[in-house]
């Protein structure tokens, strides 16, 4: 079963996070995501206009609510930046990768252009 077919699992405070090997393996199943500081998953999506970006965030937000796992979004004219990590565990868990894979399925329908977020 692929990551996108799994469901996010609620985490307890201080729950276990993934190590670098596990993170690297799971990252291979995602499209254009980047791990930063072994702590966050990030992705940048570009869209043709603001409405397209907003529509995508609304679809992703509904998915977050359905999964009980939430991302941080920054949205503006023609772009969405996504950041995922499990707050209660203070790091990356399998649920972050599951949600990212689900976002990739939305992303296949909407973005004008995709590329990995580059840190300054």
Coordinates of C-alpha atoms in Angstrom, one line a residue:
X1 CA 0.0 0.0 0.0
X2 CA 1.3 3.5 -0.9
X3 CA 1.6 6.3 1.5
X4 CA -1.4 8.1 0.0
X5 CA -3.6 5.2 0.8
X6 CA -2.7 5.2 4.5
X7 CA -4.3 7.3 7.2
X8 CA -2.6 9.7 9.6
X9 CA -2.3 8.3 13.1
X10 CA -2.7 10.6 16.1
X11 CA 0.5 11.2 18.0
X12 CA 1.0 11.5 21.7
X13 CA 3.1 14.3 23.2
X14 CA 6.7 13.4 22.8
X15 CA 5.9 10.5 20.5
X16 CA 8.7 8.8 18.4
X17 CA 10.0 10.7 15.4
X18 CA 11.7 9.2 12.4
X19 CA 15.4 8.9 12.1
X20 CA 17.4 10.1 9.1
X21 CA 17.3 6.7 7.4
X22 CA 13.5 6.4 7.7
X23 CA 13.0 9.9 6.6
X24 CA 15.2 9.4 3.5
X25 CA 13.3 6.2 2.6
X26 CA 9.9 7.8 2.9
X27 CA 11.0 11.0 1.0
X28 CA 11.6 8.8 -2.0
X29 CA 7.9 8.2 -2.3
X30 CA 7.1 11.9 -2.5
X31 CA 7.3 14.4 -5.4
X32 CA 9.6 17.4 -4.9
X33 CA 9.4 17.6 -1.1
X34 CA 12.4 18.6 0.9
X35 CA 13.4 17.8 4.5
X36 CA 14.9 20.7 6.4
X37 CA 16.9 20.4 9.6
X38 CA 15.7 16.7 9.9
X39 CA 12.6 18.3 11.3
X40 CA 10.2 19.7 8.6
X41 CA 8.9 18.6 5.2
X42 CA 8.5 21.6 2.9
X43 CA 7.2 22.1 -0.6
X44 CA 6.5 25.1 -2.9
X45 CA 3.7 25.0 -5.4
X46 CA 3.2 27.6 -8.1
X47 CA -0.1 28.4 -9.7
X48 CA -1.4 30.5 -12.6
X49 CA -3.2 32.9 -10.3
X50 CA -4.4 33.6 -6.7
X51 CA -7.7 31.8 -7.1
X52 CA -6.1 28.5 -8.2
X53 CA -3.7 28.7 -5.2
X54 CA -6.6 29.4 -2.8
X55 CA -8.7 26.5 -4.3
X56 CA -5.8 24.2 -3.7
X57 CA -5.3 25.3 -0.1
X58 CA -9.0 24.8 0.5
X59 CA -8.9 21.2 -0.8
X60 CA -5.7 20.5 1.2
X61 CA -7.3 22.0 4.3
X62 CA -10.3 19.8 4.0
X63 CA -8.0 16.8 3.7
X64 CA -6.2 18.0 6.9
X65 CA -9.4 18.1 8.8
X66 CA -10.4 14.6 7.5
X67 CA -7.0 13.2 8.5
X68 CA -6.8 15.0 11.9
X69 CA -3.3 16.1 10.9
X70 CA -2.6 19.7 9.9
X71 CA -0.1 21.5 7.8
X72 CA 1.1 25.1 7.8
X73 CA 0.3 27.0 4.6
X74 CA 1.5 30.3 3.2
X75 CA -0.6 31.4 0.3
X76 CA -0.3 34.4 -2.1
X77 CA -0.8 35.3 -5.7
X78 CA 0.2 32.3 -7.6
X79 CA 1.9 30.2 -4.9
X80 CA 1.4 28.0 -1.9
X81 CA 4.2 27.1 0.5
X82 CA 3.6 24.0 2.7
X83 CA 5.3 23.0 5.9
X84 CA 4.7 19.7 7.7
X85 CA 5.9 18.3 11.0
X86 CA 4.2 16.8 14.0
X87 CA 4.0 19.4 16.7
X88 CA 3.4 17.0 19.6
X89 CA 6.4 14.9 18.6
X90 CA 8.5 17.9 17.8
X91 CA 9.7 16.4 14.5
X92 CA 8.7 14.2 11.6
X93 CA 6.5 11.2 11.9
X94 CA 5.1 8.8 9.3
X95 CA 1.8 10.8 9.4
X96 CA 3.7 13.8 7.9
X97 CA 4.7 11.7 4.9
X98 CA 1.3 10.2 4.6
X99 CA -0.3 13.7 4.4
X100 CA 2.4 14.9 2.0
X101 CA 1.6 12.0 -0.3
X102 CA -2.1 12.9 -0.1
X103 CA -1.2 16.5 -1.0
X104 CA 0.7 15.2 -4.0
X105 CA -2.4 13.6 -5.3
X106 CA -4.2 17.0 -5.1
X107 CA -1.2 18.6 -6.6
X108 CA -1.4 16.4 -9.7
X109 CA -4.7 18.1 -10.6
X110 CA -4.0 21.8 -9.8
X111 CA -0.5 23.3 -9.8
X112 CA 0.8 25.3 -12.7
X113 CA 4.3 24.4 -11.8
X114 CA 6.0 22.5 -8.9
X115 CA 9.4 22.7 -7.5
X116 CA 11.1 22.0 -4.1
X117 CA 11.2 24.9 -1.7
X118 CA 14.7 26.3 -1.6
X119 CA 16.0 27.8 1.7
X120 CA 17.7 31.2 1.4

